[in-house]
Short mmCIF file of C-alpha atoms in Angstrom, two decimals:
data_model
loop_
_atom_site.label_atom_id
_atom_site.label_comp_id
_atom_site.label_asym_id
_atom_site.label_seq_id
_atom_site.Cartn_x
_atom_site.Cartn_y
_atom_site.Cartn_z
CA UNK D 213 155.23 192.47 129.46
CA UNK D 214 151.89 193.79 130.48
CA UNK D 215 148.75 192.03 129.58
CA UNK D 216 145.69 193.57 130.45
CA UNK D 217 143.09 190.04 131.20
CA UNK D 218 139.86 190.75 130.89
CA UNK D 219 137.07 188.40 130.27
CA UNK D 220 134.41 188.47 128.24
CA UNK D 221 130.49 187.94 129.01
CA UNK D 222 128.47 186.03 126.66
CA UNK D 223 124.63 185.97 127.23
CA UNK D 224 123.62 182.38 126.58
CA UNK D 225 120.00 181.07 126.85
CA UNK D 226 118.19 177.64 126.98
CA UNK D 227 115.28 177.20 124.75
CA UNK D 228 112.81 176.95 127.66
CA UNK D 229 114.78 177.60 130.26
CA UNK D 230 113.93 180.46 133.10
CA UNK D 231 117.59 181.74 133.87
CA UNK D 232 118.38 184.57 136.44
CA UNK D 233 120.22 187.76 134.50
CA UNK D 234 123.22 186.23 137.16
CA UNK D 235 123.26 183.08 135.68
CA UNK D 236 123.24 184.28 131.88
CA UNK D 237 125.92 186.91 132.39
CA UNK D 238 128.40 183.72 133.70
CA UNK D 239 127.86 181.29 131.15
CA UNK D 240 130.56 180.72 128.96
CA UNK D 241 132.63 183.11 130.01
CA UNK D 242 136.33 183.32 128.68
CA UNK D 243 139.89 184.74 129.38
CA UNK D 244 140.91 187.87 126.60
CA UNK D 245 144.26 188.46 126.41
CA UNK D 246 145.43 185.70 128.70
CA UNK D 247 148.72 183.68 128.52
CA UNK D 248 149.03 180.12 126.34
CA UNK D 249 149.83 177.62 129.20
CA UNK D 250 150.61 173.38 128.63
CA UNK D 251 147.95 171.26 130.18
CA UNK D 252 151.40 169.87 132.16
CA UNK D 253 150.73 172.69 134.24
CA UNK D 254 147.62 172.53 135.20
CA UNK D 255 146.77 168.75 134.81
CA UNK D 256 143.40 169.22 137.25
CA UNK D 257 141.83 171.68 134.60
CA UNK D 258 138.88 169.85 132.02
CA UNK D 259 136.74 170.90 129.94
CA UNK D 260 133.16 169.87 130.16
CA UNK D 261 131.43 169.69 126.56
CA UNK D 262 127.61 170.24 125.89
CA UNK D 263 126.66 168.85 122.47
CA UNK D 264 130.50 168.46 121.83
CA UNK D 265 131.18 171.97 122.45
CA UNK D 266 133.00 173.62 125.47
CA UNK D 267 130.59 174.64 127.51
CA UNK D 268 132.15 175.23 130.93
CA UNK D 269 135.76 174.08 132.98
CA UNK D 270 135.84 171.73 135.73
CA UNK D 271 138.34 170.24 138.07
CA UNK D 272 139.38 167.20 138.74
CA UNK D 273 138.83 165.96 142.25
CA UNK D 274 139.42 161.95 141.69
CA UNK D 275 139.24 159.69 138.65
CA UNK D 276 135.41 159.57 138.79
CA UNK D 277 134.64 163.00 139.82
CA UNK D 278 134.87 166.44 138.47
CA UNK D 279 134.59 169.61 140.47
CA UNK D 280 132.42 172.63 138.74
CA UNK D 281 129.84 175.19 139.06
CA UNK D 282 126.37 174.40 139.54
CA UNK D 283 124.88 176.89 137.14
CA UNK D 284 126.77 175.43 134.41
CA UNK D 285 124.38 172.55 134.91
CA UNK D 286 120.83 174.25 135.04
CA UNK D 287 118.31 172.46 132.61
CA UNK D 288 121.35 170.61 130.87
CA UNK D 289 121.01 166.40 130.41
CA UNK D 290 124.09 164.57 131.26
CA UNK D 291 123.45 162.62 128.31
CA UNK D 292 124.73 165.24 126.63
CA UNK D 293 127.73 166.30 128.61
CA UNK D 294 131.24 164.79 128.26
CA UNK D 295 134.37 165.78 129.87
CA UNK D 296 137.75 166.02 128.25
CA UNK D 297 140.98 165.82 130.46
CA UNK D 298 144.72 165.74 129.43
CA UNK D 299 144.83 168.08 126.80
CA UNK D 300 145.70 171.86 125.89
CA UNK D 301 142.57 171.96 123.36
CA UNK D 302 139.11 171.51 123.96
CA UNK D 303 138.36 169.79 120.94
CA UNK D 304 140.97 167.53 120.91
CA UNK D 305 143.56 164.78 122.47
CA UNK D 306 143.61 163.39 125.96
CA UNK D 307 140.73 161.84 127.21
CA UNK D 308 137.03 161.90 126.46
CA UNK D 309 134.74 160.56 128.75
CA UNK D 310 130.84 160.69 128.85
CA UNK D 311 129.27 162.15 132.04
CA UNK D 312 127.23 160.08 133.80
CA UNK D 313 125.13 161.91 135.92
CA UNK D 314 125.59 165.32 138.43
CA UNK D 315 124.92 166.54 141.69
CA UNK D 316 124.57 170.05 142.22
CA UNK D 317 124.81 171.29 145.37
CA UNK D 318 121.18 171.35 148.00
CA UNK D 319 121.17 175.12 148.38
CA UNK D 320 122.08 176.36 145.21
CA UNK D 321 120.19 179.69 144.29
CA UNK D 322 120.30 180.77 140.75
CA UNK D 323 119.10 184.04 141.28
CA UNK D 324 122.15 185.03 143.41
CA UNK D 325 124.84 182.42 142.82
CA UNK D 326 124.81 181.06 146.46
CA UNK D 327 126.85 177.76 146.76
CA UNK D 328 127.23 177.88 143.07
CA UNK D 329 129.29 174.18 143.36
CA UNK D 330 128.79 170.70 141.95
CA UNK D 331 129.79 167.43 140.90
CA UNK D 332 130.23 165.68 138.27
CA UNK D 333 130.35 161.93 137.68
CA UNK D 334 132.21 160.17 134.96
CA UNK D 335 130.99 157.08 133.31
CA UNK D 336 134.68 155.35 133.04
CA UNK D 337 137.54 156.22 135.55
CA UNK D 338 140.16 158.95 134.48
CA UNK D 339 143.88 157.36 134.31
CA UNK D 340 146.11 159.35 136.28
CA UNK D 341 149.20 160.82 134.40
CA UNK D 342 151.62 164.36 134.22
CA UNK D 343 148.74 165.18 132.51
CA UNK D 344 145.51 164.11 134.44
CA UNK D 345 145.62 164.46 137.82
CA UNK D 346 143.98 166.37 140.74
CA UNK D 347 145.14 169.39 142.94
CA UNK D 348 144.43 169.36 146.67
CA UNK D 349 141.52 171.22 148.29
CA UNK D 350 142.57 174.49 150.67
CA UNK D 351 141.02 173.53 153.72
CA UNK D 352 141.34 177.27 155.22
CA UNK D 353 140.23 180.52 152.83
CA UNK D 354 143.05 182.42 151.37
CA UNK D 355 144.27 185.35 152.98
CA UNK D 356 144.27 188.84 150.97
CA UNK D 357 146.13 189.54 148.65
CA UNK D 358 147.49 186.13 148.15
CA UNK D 359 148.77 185.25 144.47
CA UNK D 360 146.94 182.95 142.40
CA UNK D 361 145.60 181.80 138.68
CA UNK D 362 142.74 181.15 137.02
CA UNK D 363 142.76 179.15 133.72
CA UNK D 364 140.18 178.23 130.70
CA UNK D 365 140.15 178.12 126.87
CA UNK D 366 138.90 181.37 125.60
CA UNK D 367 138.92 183.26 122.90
CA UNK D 368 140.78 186.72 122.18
CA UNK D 369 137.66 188.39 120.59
CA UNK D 370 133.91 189.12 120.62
CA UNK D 371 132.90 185.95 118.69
CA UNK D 372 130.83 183.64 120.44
CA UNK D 373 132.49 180.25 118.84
CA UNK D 374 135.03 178.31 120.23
CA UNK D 375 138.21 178.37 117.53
CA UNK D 376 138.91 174.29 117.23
CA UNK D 377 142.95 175.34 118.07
CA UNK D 378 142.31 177.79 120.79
CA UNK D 379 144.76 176.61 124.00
CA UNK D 380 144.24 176.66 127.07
CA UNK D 381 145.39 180.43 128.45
CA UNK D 382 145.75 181.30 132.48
CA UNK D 383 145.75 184.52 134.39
CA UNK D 384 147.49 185.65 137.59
CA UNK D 385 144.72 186.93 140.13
CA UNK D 386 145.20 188.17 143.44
CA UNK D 387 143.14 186.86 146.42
CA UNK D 388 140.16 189.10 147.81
CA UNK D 389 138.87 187.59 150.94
CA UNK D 390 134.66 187.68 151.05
CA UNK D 391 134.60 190.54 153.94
CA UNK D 392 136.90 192.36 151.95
CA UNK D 393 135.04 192.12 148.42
CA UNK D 394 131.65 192.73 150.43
CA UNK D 395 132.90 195.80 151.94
CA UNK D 396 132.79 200.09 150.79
CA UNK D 397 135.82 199.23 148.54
CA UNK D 398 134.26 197.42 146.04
CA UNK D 399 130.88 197.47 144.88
CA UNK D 400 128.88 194.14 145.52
CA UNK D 401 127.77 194.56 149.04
CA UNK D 402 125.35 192.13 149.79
CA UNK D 403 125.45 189.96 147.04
CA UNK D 404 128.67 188.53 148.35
CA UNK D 405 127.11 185.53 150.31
CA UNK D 406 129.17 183.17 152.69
CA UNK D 407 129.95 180.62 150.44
CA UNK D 408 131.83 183.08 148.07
CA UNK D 409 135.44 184.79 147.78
CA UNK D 410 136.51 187.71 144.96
CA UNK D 411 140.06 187.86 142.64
CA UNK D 412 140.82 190.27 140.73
CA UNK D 413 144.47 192.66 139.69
CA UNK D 414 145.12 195.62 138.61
CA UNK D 415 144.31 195.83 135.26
CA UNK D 416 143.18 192.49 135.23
CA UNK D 417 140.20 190.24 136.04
CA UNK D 418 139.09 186.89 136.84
CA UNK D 419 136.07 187.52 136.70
CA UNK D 420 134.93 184.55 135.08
CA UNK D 421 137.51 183.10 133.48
CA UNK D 422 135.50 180.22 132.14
CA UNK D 423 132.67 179.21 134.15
CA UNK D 424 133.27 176.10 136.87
CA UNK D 425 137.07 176.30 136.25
CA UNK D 426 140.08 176.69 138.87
CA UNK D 427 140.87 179.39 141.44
CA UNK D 428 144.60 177.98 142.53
CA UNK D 429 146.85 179.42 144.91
CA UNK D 430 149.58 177.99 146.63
CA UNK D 431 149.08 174.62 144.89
CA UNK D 432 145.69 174.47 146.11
CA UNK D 433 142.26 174.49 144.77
CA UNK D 434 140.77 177.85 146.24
CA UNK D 435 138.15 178.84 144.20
CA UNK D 436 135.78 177.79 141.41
CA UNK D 437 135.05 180.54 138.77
CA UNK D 438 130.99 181.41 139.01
CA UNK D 439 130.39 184.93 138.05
CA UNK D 440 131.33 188.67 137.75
CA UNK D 441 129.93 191.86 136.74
CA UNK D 442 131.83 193.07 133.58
CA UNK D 443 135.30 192.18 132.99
CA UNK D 444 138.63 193.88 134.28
CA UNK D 445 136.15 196.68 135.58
CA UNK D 446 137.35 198.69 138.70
CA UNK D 447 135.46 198.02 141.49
CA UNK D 448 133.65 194.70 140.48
CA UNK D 449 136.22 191.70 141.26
CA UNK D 450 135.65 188.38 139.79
CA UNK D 451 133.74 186.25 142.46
CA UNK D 452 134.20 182.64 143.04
CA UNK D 453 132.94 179.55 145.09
CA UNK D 454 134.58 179.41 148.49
CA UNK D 455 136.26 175.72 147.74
CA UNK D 456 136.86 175.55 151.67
CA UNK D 457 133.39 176.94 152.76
CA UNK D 458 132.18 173.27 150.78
CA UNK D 459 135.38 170.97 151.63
CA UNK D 460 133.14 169.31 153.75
CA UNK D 461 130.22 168.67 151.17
CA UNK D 462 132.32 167.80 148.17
CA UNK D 463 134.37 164.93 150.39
CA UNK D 464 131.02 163.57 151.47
CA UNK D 465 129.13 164.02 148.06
CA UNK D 466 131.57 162.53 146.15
CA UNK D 467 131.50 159.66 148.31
CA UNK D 468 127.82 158.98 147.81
CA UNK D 469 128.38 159.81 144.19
CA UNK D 470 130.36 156.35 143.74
#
């Protein structure tokens, strides 16, 4: 069966906060259209909650640290953030855990999405299960037109609330390597920095998937969704942090994080 994936841009603003237009068309960003999937099957996927709502994905790199994108963090207090793990809803099961601080990464640029990575300490210790655990980091970028899958909860409309039974869905993406996506064929020239690589199908898009969440291909963590413009359009693949390009700084981050 056919499934056209698209995903859908909310504009979100802080009450105060100076945001680029790149930053507010990622936030909250969801899958339309996707497939259900089990949280058995991707056991590295959380959701990080602002205020008790989903706010963003993350991924789980050990049982103190969670993997996401930096502008999901902008002007937000960890106070208020918690991350649930284990479980196909966002609102529900598994296990919720209170954030204890961040670290997003030195050269971050919210006006172009450069090194648009961070990290995310817990305040208690996930417990590794089927359900919790981490995926291993690719060490070496994908090569073109590889297969892989991007996964969130999102919704299959233009509402901007979270349904409290919405699963978590997944799309199959294919691999666009950052010469590629910054080349004549597609239309982002040079706002495709180093530290980024593009997915996208026919007829569907990753575009954004929800914001901070998993790239995976080949059992490996390739990718961390950070923004797009428009959804399943021709032309403008989804773009993602380079999870190799930062291998380096999230191994030695997270080790100062502890």
């Amino acid at each position: 069966m056919y499934n056209l994936v698209s995903l859908l841009v909310a504009l979100v603003s802080v009450c105060g906060a100076s945001r680029s237009s790149n930053v507010l068309s990622v936030l909250n960003g969801r899958i339309i259209g996707g497939d259900d999937t089990n949280i058995s099957s991707r056991p590295y996927q959380v959701t990080l909650l602002l205020h008790d709502k989903h706010h963003c994905g993350g991924v789980i790199y050990n049982e103190n640290i969670i993997i996401t994108a930096a502008h999901c963090l902008i002007n937000v207090p960890p106070s208020k953030l918690k991350v649930r793990a284990g479980s196909s809803f966002w609102n529900k099961g598994g296990s919720l855990i209170q954030v204890a601080g961040f670290q997003l990464h030195e050269n971050f640029n919210a006006g172009n999405l450069a090194n648009d990575i961070a990290l995310v300490r817990l305040a208690d210790g996930l417990t590794f299960n089927s359900r919790v655990k981490p995926t291993p980091l690719a060490v070496t970028v994908p090569v073109d037109g590889a297969a892989a899958t991007v996964s969130g909860w999102g919704l299959t409309g233009k509402t901007t609330n979270f349904p409290d039974m919405f699963p978590l869905k997944s799309a199959d993406v294919i691999i666009i390597g950052r010469d590629a996506c910054a080349s004549a064929t597609y239309n982002y020239g040079s706002s495709i920095h180093l530290s980024m690589i593009c997915a996208q199908d026919a007829g569907k898009d990753a575009c954004i998937g929800d914001s901070g969440g998993p790239l995976v291909s080949n059992g490996k963590l390739v990718g961390i969704v950070s923004w797009g413009k428009g959804c399943a359009k021709e032309k403008y693949p989804g773009v993602y942090a380079d999870v190799a390009h930062f291998n380096d700084w999230i191994e030695n981050t997270a080790k100062q994080m502890k």
